[in-house]
Tab-separated table of C-alpha atoms (C1' of nucleotides) in Angstrom:
chain	number	residue	atom	x	y	z
R	1	MET	CA	74.845	65.974	145.766
R	2	SER	CA	78.341	66.692	146.874
R	3	GLU	CA	80.189	69.704	145.612
R	4	ASP	CA	82.629	67.756	143.554
R	5	THR	CA	79.860	65.924	141.820
R	6	ALA	CA	78.004	69.231	141.065
R	7	ARG	CA	81.254	70.697	139.852
R	8	ALA	CA	82.031	67.642	137.623
R	9	ARG	CA	78.579	67.875	135.988
R	10	GLN	CA	78.750	71.414	135.254
R	11	GLU	CA	82.159	71.222	133.955
R	12	LEU	CA	80.588	68.428	131.452
R	13	ALA	CA	78.151	71.135	130.452
R	14	LEU	CA	80.796	73.661	129.630
R	15	LEU	CA	82.881	71.105	127.789
R	16	LEU	CA	79.854	70.347	125.580
R	17	ARG	CA	79.480	74.070	124.951
R	18	ARG	CA	83.153	74.378	123.913
R	19	LEU	CA	82.786	71.317	121.788
R	20	ASN	CA	80.007	73.152	120.128
R	21	VAL	CA	81.877	76.134	119.357
R	22	GLU	CA	84.603	74.382	117.835
R	23	LEU	CA	82.355	72.311	115.617
R	24	ASP	CA	80.834	75.521	114.595
R	25	ALA	CA	84.322	76.746	113.597
R	26	VAL	CA	84.903	73.766	111.453
R	27	GLY	CA	81.703	74.580	109.500
R	28	GLN	CA	83.092	78.135	109.399
R	29	ARG	CA	86.387	76.969	107.873
R	30	PHE	CA	84.497	74.897	105.221
R	31	ALA	CA	82.478	77.788	104.389
R	32	GLN	CA	85.894	80.096	103.751
R	33	LEU	CA	87.456	77.468	101.940
R	34	HIS	CA	84.584	77.312	99.421
R	35	GLY	CA	83.514	80.870	99.310
R	36	LEU	CA	80.172	80.308	101.350
R	37	ASN	CA	78.580	81.952	104.155
R	38	ARG	CA	77.167	80.453	107.303
R	39	THR	CA	73.700	79.854	105.983
R	40	ASP	CA	75.021	78.271	102.813
R	41	VAL	CA	76.743	75.700	104.828
R	42	ARG	CA	73.822	75.196	107.206
R	43	ALA	CA	71.747	74.417	104.052
R	44	LEU	CA	74.199	72.168	102.418
R	45	VAL	CA	74.309	70.231	105.646
R	46	ALA	CA	70.668	69.986	105.935
R	47	ILE	CA	70.422	68.750	102.363
R	48	MET	CA	73.258	66.325	103.076
R	49	ASP	CA	71.557	65.044	106.115
R	50	ALA	CA	68.167	64.546	104.212
R	51	ALA	CA	70.022	62.755	101.609
R	52	ARG	CA	71.448	60.379	104.137
R	53	ARG	CA	68.012	59.733	105.321
R	54	GLY	CA	66.865	58.941	101.749
R	55	GLU	CA	64.659	61.929	101.240
R	56	ALA	CA	65.194	64.695	98.817
R	57	LEU	CA	64.573	68.173	100.344
R	58	THR	CA	62.272	70.611	98.776
R	59	ALA	CA	62.715	74.326	99.016
R	60	GLY	CA	59.988	74.604	101.695
R	61	ARG	CA	61.444	72.034	103.943
R	62	LEU	CA	64.956	73.587	103.474
R	63	GLY	CA	63.427	76.869	104.632
R	64	GLU	CA	62.091	75.363	107.707
R	65	ALA	CA	65.486	73.533	108.473
R	66	VAL	CA	67.535	76.615	108.200
R	67	GLU	CA	64.771	79.157	109.536
R	68	LEU	CA	64.570	81.275	106.545
R	69	ARG	CA	61.600	82.728	104.550
R	70	SER	CA	60.750	81.591	101.282
R	71	ALA	CA	62.211	84.780	99.649
R	72	SER	CA	65.611	83.991	101.254
R	73	VAL	CA	65.354	80.527	100.337
R	74	THR	CA	65.015	81.232	96.665
R	75	ALA	CA	68.074	83.585	97.003
R	76	LEU	CA	70.023	80.885	98.711
R	77	VAL	CA	69.239	78.160	96.338
R	78	ASP	CA	70.023	80.559	93.541
R	79	ARG	CA	73.410	81.256	94.965
R	80	LEU	CA	74.300	77.547	95.477
R	81	GLU	CA	72.859	76.599	92.155
R	82	LYS	CA	74.969	79.368	90.607
R	83	VAL	CA	78.269	77.932	92.043
R	84	GLY	CA	77.257	74.396	91.023
R	85	HIS	CA	76.601	72.988	94.329
R	86	LEU	CA	72.962	72.234	93.859
R	87	ARG	CA	70.527	71.285	91.373
R	88	ARG	CA	66.797	72.438	91.075
R	89	SER	CA	64.335	69.821	89.713
R	90	ARG	CA	60.591	69.770	89.737
R	91	ASP	CA	59.038	66.920	91.654
R	92	ASP	CA	57.127	64.665	89.278
R	93	ALA	CA	54.652	63.601	91.932
R	94	ASP	CA	53.730	67.087	92.999
R	95	ARG	CA	54.700	69.547	90.356
R	96	ARG	CA	54.373	72.434	92.543
R	97	ARG	CA	57.276	71.327	94.504
R	98	VAL	CA	61.063	72.067	93.672
R	99	VAL	CA	63.285	69.320	94.971
R	100	LEU	CA	66.962	70.088	95.708
R	101	GLU	CA	69.854	67.812	94.977
R	102	MET	CA	73.420	68.159	95.740
R	103	SER	CA	75.839	67.962	92.931
R	104	ASP	CA	78.564	65.210	93.141
R	105	SER	CA	81.234	67.889	93.433
R	106	ALA	CA	79.553	69.412	96.443
R	107	MET	CA	78.952	65.903	97.946
R	108	ALA	CA	82.582	65.122	97.403
R	109	ALA	CA	83.769	68.312	99.045
R	110	GLY	CA	81.503	67.707	101.995
R	111	ALA	CA	82.642	64.215	102.483
R	112	ASP	CA	86.288	65.160	102.097
R	113	HIS	CA	85.994	67.887	104.794
R	114	PHE	CA	83.458	66.472	107.331
R	115	GLY	CA	84.312	62.995	106.462
R	116	GLY	CA	87.774	63.632	107.496
R	117	LEU	CA	86.666	64.844	110.760
R	118	ALA	CA	84.434	61.849	111.160
R	119	GLN	CA	87.399	59.595	110.337
R	120	ASP	CA	89.670	61.290	112.879
R	121	MET	CA	86.948	61.027	115.696
R	122	THR	CA	86.345	57.322	114.877
R	123	ALA	CA	90.066	56.791	115.199
R	124	ALA	CA	90.237	58.603	118.408
R	125	MET	CA	87.762	56.256	119.809
R	126	ASP	CA	90.273	53.477	119.685
R	127	ALA	CA	90.885	54.407	123.287
R	128	TYR	CA	87.575	53.381	124.427
R	129	THR	CA	86.023	49.923	125.136
R	130	PRO	CA	82.457	49.258	123.646
R	131	ALA	CA	81.066	49.495	127.145
R	132	GLU	CA	82.585	52.951	127.639
R	133	LEU	CA	81.104	54.139	124.037
R	134	ALA	CA	77.876	52.761	125.249
R	135	VAL	CA	77.922	54.972	128.134
R	136	VAL	CA	78.915	58.012	126.016
R	137	HIS	CA	76.072	57.122	123.692
R	138	ARG	CA	73.462	57.015	126.232
R	139	TRP	CA	74.743	60.277	127.828
R	140	LEU	CA	74.636	62.151	124.331
R	141	GLU	CA	70.991	60.747	123.809
R	142	ASP	CA	69.924	62.048	127.200
R	143	MET	CA	71.459	65.462	126.856
R	144	THR	CA	70.177	65.780	123.307
R	145	ALA	CA	66.614	65.197	124.778
R	146	VAL	CA	67.181	67.813	127.375
R	147	ILE	CA	68.553	70.365	125.034
R	148	THR	CA	65.779	69.713	122.298
R	149	ARG	CA	63.301	70.473	124.917
R	150	HIS	CA	64.834	73.685	125.617
R	151	ALA	CA	65.069	74.301	121.808
R	152	ARG	CA	61.564	73.837	121.095
R	153	ALA	CA	59.845	75.701	123.915
R	154	GLU	CA	60.628	77.413	127.183
R	155	PRO	CA	60.768	74.594	129.502
R	156	PRO	CA	57.795	73.901	131.602
R	157	ALA	CA	60.350	73.960	134.491
R	158	ALA	CA	58.820	76.206	136.883
R	159	PRO	CA	55.579	74.593	138.227
V	1	MET	CA	87.615	46.646	113.644
V	2	SER	CA	84.294	44.974	113.254
V	3	GLU	CA	81.436	46.282	111.368
V	4	ASP	CA	79.402	46.911	114.350
V	5	THR	CA	82.042	48.790	116.164
V	6	ALA	CA	82.507	50.926	113.150
V	7	ARG	CA	78.863	51.765	112.949
V	8	ALA	CA	78.654	52.330	116.626
V	9	ARG	CA	81.301	54.966	116.427
V	10	GLN	CA	79.902	56.671	113.499
V	11	GLU	CA	76.562	56.877	115.162
V	12	LEU	CA	78.288	58.667	118.095
V	13	ALA	CA	79.501	61.375	115.797
V	14	LEU	CA	76.268	61.684	114.144
V	15	LEU	CA	74.692	62.111	117.591
V	16	LEU	CA	77.164	64.528	118.428
V	17	ARG	CA	76.310	66.782	115.269
V	18	ARG	CA	72.556	66.506	115.950
V	19	LEU	CA	73.207	67.721	119.635
V	20	ASN	CA	75.160	70.653	117.900
V	21	VAL	CA	72.211	71.378	115.837
V	22	GLU	CA	69.822	71.543	118.808
V	23	LEU	CA	72.269	73.598	120.748
V	24	ASP	CA	72.236	75.935	118.148
V	25	ALA	CA	68.370	76.075	118.156
V	26	VAL	CA	68.467	76.953	121.897
V	27	GLY	CA	70.632	79.890	120.864
V	28	GLN	CA	68.304	80.883	118.098
V	29	ARG	CA	65.507	80.921	120.526
V	30	PHE	CA	67.083	83.059	122.916
V	31	ALA	CA	67.718	85.323	120.025
V	32	GLN	CA	64.075	85.378	118.954
V	33	LEU	CA	62.954	85.957	122.444
V	34	HIS	CA	65.222	88.962	122.862
V	35	GLY	CA	65.044	90.442	119.318
V	36	LEU	CA	68.580	89.800	118.526
V	37	ASN	CA	70.361	87.992	115.760
V	38	ARG	CA	72.509	85.162	115.775
V	39	THR	CA	75.727	87.022	115.761
V	40	ASP	CA	74.560	89.155	118.716
V	41	VAL	CA	73.978	86.035	120.689
V	42	ARG	CA	77.315	84.647	119.757
V	43	ALA	CA	78.856	87.751	120.912
V	44	LEU	CA	76.927	87.824	124.246
V	45	VAL	CA	77.995	84.404	124.794
V	46	ALA	CA	81.603	85.230	124.196
V	47	ILE	CA	81.377	88.135	126.676
V	48	MET	CA	79.928	85.920	129.223
V	49	ASP	CA	82.452	83.322	128.667
V	50	ALA	CA	85.154	85.847	129.116
V	51	ALA	CA	83.562	87.173	132.413
V	52	ARG	CA	83.335	83.823	133.786
V	53	ARG	CA	87.168	83.582	133.444
V	54	GLY	CA	87.459	86.935	134.836
V	55	GLU	CA	88.644	88.770	131.743
V	56	ALA	CA	86.879	91.728	130.341
V	57	LEU	CA	86.563	91.356	126.650
V	58	THR	CA	87.850	94.314	124.454
V	59	ALA	CA	86.232	95.146	121.032
V	60	GLY	CA	89.105	93.661	119.097
V	61	ARG	CA	89.112	90.292	121.017
V	62	LEU	CA	85.443	90.258	120.652
V	63	GLY	CA	85.937	90.484	116.868
V	64	GLU	CA	88.378	87.550	116.887
V	65	ALA	CA	86.001	85.408	118.939
V	66	VAL	CA	83.130	85.993	116.576
V	67	GLU	CA	85.145	86.321	113.496
V	68	LEU	CA	84.156	89.925	112.390
V	69	ARG	CA	85.997	92.790	111.093
V	70	SER	CA	86.454	95.808	113.154
V	71	ALA	CA	83.883	97.689	111.090
V	72	SER	CA	81.242	94.950	112.096
V	73	VAL	CA	82.338	94.779	115.614
V	74	THR	CA	81.573	98.600	115.891
V	75	ALA	CA	78.197	98.065	114.567
V	76	LEU	CA	77.498	94.959	116.614
V	77	VAL	CA	78.530	96.713	119.856
V	78	ASP	CA	76.376	99.705	118.746
V	79	ARG	CA	73.425	97.566	118.480
V	80	LEU	CA	73.863	95.787	121.748
V	81	GLU	CA	74.663	98.968	123.518
V	82	LYS	CA	71.595	100.644	122.300
V	83	VAL	CA	69.386	98.013	123.651
V	84	GLY	CA	71.060	98.073	126.979
V	85	HIS	CA	72.878	94.675	127.051
V	86	LEU	CA	76.281	95.950	127.081
V	87	ARG	CA	78.405	99.006	128.262
V	88	ARG	CA	81.525	100.419	126.529
V	89	SER	CA	84.130	101.914	128.644
V	90	ARG	CA	87.685	102.939	127.720
V	91	ASP	CA	90.419	100.610	129.303
V	92	ASP	CA	92.318	102.946	131.895
V	93	ALA	CA	95.498	101.008	131.274
V	94	ASP	CA	95.424	101.341	127.412
V	95	ARG	CA	93.237	104.078	126.353
V	96	ARG	CA	93.107	102.929	122.810
V	97	ARG	CA	91.037	100.021	123.944
V	98	VAL	CA	87.453	99.713	124.674
V	99	VAL	CA	86.343	97.067	127.051
V	100	LEU	CA	82.767	95.639	127.100
V	101	GLU	CA	80.753	94.742	130.147
V	102	MET	CA	77.470	93.007	130.089
V	103	SER	CA	74.678	94.806	131.609
V	104	ASP	CA	73.184	93.091	134.787
V	105	SER	CA	69.886	92.705	132.908
V	106	ALA	CA	71.611	90.838	130.119
V	107	MET	CA	73.363	88.760	132.585
V	108	ALA	CA	70.219	87.945	134.295
V	109	ALA	CA	68.432	87.058	130.846
V	110	GLY	CA	71.451	84.795	129.830
V	111	ALA	CA	71.574	83.002	133.322
V	112	ASP	CA	67.932	82.374	133.109
V	113	HIS	CA	67.847	80.941	129.720
V	114	PHE	CA	71.148	78.907	129.663
V	115	GLY	CA	71.365	78.517	133.300
V	116	GLY	CA	67.984	76.690	133.217
V	117	LEU	CA	69.361	74.541	130.406
V	118	ALA	CA	72.487	73.657	132.415
V	119	GLN	CA	70.267	72.833	135.504
V	120	ASP	CA	68.240	70.425	133.602
V	121	MET	CA	71.463	68.782	132.011
V	122	THR	CA	72.961	68.515	135.404
V	123	ALA	CA	69.902	67.001	136.889
V	124	ALA	CA	69.680	64.324	133.907
V	125	MET	CA	73.254	63.321	134.994
V	126	ASP	CA	71.648	61.927	138.204
V	127	ALA	CA	71.423	58.561	136.161
V	128	TYR	CA	75.165	58.286	135.967
V	129	THR	CA	77.785	57.036	138.344
V	130	PRO	CA	80.913	59.382	138.796
V	131	ALA	CA	82.967	56.761	136.985
V	132	GLU	CA	80.590	56.950	133.938
V	133	LEU	CA	80.809	60.598	133.841
V	134	ALA	CA	84.432	60.448	134.032
V	135	VAL	CA	84.439	58.415	130.829
V	136	VAL	CA	81.994	60.979	129.148
V	137	HIS	CA	84.490	63.660	130.190
V	138	ARG	CA	87.617	62.019	128.889
V	139	TRP	CA	85.737	61.207	125.587
V	140	LEU	CA	84.394	65.099	125.292
V	141	GLU	CA	87.900	66.112	125.868
V	142	ASP	CA	89.284	63.786	123.231
V	143	MET	CA	86.644	64.668	120.566
V	144	THR	CA	87.224	68.517	121.253
V	145	ALA	CA	90.863	68.146	120.659
V	146	VAL	CA	90.203	66.317	117.272
V	147	ILE	CA	87.671	68.836	116.347
V	148	THR	CA	89.563	71.854	117.173
V	149	ARG	CA	92.507	70.432	115.017
V	150	HIS	CA	90.086	70.423	112.208
V	151	ALA	CA	88.761	73.849	112.889
V	152	ARG	CA	92.233	75.480	113.135
V	153	ALA	CA	93.822	74.039	109.960
V	154	GLU	CA	93.274	71.554	107.306
V	155	PRO	CA	94.386	68.449	109.086
V	156	PRO	CA	98.001	67.303	108.686
V	157	ALA	CA	96.180	63.814	108.472
V	158	ALA	CA	97.574	62.507	105.129
V	159	PRO	CA	101.271	61.739	105.960
Y	1	DA	C1'	112.793	113.806	124.835
Y	2	DC	C1'	111.350	113.122	120.181
Y	3	DG	C1'	109.639	111.174	115.939
Y	4	DT	C1'	108.155	107.151	113.929
Y	5	DA	C1'	105.867	102.669	113.667
Y	6	DA	C1'	102.379	99.880	115.661
Y	7	DT	C1'	98.056	99.092	117.674
Y	8	DC	C1'	92.931	99.746	118.520
Y	9	DT	C1'	88.681	101.713	117.434
Y	10	DC	C1'	85.600	104.167	114.659
Y	11	DT	C1'	83.537	106.310	110.327
Y	12	DC	C1'	82.020	106.033	105.504
Y	13	DG	C1'	80.297	104.094	101.250
Y	14	DA	C1'	79.319	99.743	99.113
Y	15	DT	C1'	77.637	94.820	98.713
Y	16	DG	C1'	74.922	91.331	99.731
Y	17	DA	C1'	71.702	88.386	102.697
Y	18	DT	C1'	67.257	88.519	104.407
Y	19	DC	C1'	62.467	89.852	104.851
Y	20	DG	C1'	57.311	91.244	104.008
Y	21	DA	C1'	53.759	91.549	100.466
Y	22	DG	C1'	52.028	90.044	96.645
Y	23	DA	C1'	52.311	87.578	92.161
Y	24	DT	C1'	52.495	83.170	89.847
Y	25	DT	C1'	52.038	78.239	88.905
Y	26	DA	C1'	50.339	73.723	90.081
Y	27	DT	C1'	47.005	70.718	92.579
Y	28	DC	C1'	42.802	69.178	94.606
Y	29	DG	C1'	38.047	68.802	95.890
Y	30	DA	C1'	33.217	70.116	95.082
B	1	DT	C1'	35.135	73.941	85.390
B	2	DC	C1'	36.073	76.823	89.318
B	3	DG	C1'	37.586	78.299	93.753
B	4	DA	C1'	40.544	77.196	97.417
B	5	DT	C1'	44.972	75.594	98.822
B	6	DA	C1'	49.858	75.182	98.743
B	7	DA	C1'	54.674	75.836	96.869
B	8	DT	C1'	57.704	78.977	94.853
B	9	DC	C1'	59.371	83.158	92.893
B	10	DT	C1'	59.643	88.515	92.082
B	11	DC	C1'	59.991	92.978	93.863
B	12	DG	C1'	61.486	96.860	96.751
B	13	DA	C1'	63.168	97.871	101.336
B	14	DT	C1'	66.096	97.164	105.379
B	15	DC	C1'	70.041	95.820	107.838
B	16	DA	C1'	74.464	93.016	108.783
B	17	DT	C1'	78.997	92.952	107.100
B	18	DC	C1'	83.060	94.439	104.730
B	19	DG	C1'	87.257	97.274	102.802
B	20	DA	C1'	89.649	101.258	103.139
B	21	DG	C1'	91.312	104.588	105.542
B	22	DA	C1'	91.206	108.255	109.462
B	23	DG	C1'	91.835	109.575	114.423
B	24	DA	C1'	93.661	108.328	118.823
B	25	DT	C1'	96.847	106.254	121.890
B	26	DT	C1'	100.896	103.634	123.033
B	27	DA	C1'	105.506	101.234	122.320
B	28	DC	C1'	110.040	101.600	120.423
B	29	DG	C1'	114.449	103.382	118.825
B	30	DT	C1'	117.759	106.858	118.844
DNA sequence: ACGTAATCTCTCGATGATCGAGATTATCGA
DNA sequence: TCGATAATCTCGATCATCGAGAGATTACGT
């Protein structure tokens, strides 16, 4: 691989990390605007993602998603419920479980903030052909796979 | 814009967020392995980035980078210095300042963890032509610009 | 030069997020 | 029914973060 090729690839990795930092900053800004902390936002995002997939998150699964112990999840849900972003309700099928549902107001606030971002991103993609976007799609999936492998376990890289 | 086009673009945005989550998980894993918390890792990354650009970070600038008040920065630097990841030293040019330097051991640990990731990502890019990578590069820069705008201030989107 | 304002970091006390251990409530299988 | 299992919550302790202000150093105006 030529020097230039290597440099170009490394630059892509750096760009991705920079993008990651800025995306975090967007979440941070949402938190400030609504008087939440970082964890609260991560939790709301996790619940919204689950809702998008059609599942309602339980307290336990939320704890897994944001890597918090059950005691902390209780406190977290207390906070979010107190400010009206969340509702607790017992699962009828398994009454040990507590399912979490976002309030309409929180959903609207999230849609406003992150939806606006998604809209701007979508608009910025006007400058790309479908073929180009397909390349980006493939690249993102490949990179996500690599990153996920590193996130789950120390890579079995050294044989 | 056709339905399919809109969906494809939205899917890219979702992919990007998923990637973001996984990238955070990599940092989380690094933190666990080294007995650090999320903020500590963000701080080390900020210092490493600054070092890459050839600047030495001061305590104040680090606070800006990770969005912490001065009192918290002092505590943060105390923690990292205590475990040997960091050195404080007064700036000779402006003796009010405290410049921060990563220890060799911390630098090595970071290079091992994140460098391994970068290497795997670079390797995964074998499957792309230079032209394709150029498209990805342009897309990442465009998206970063949009995201940065949202991170800095509520977008002046609605005219 | 000199005094004053500005800048940078640190100390202190208070608040709140998180955790570990254990209690509580609900479900399931023998 | 009863014990085992699972999900959630309570309690007390710990630690990260903050606001206010102090101490030290530099920059500026006269």
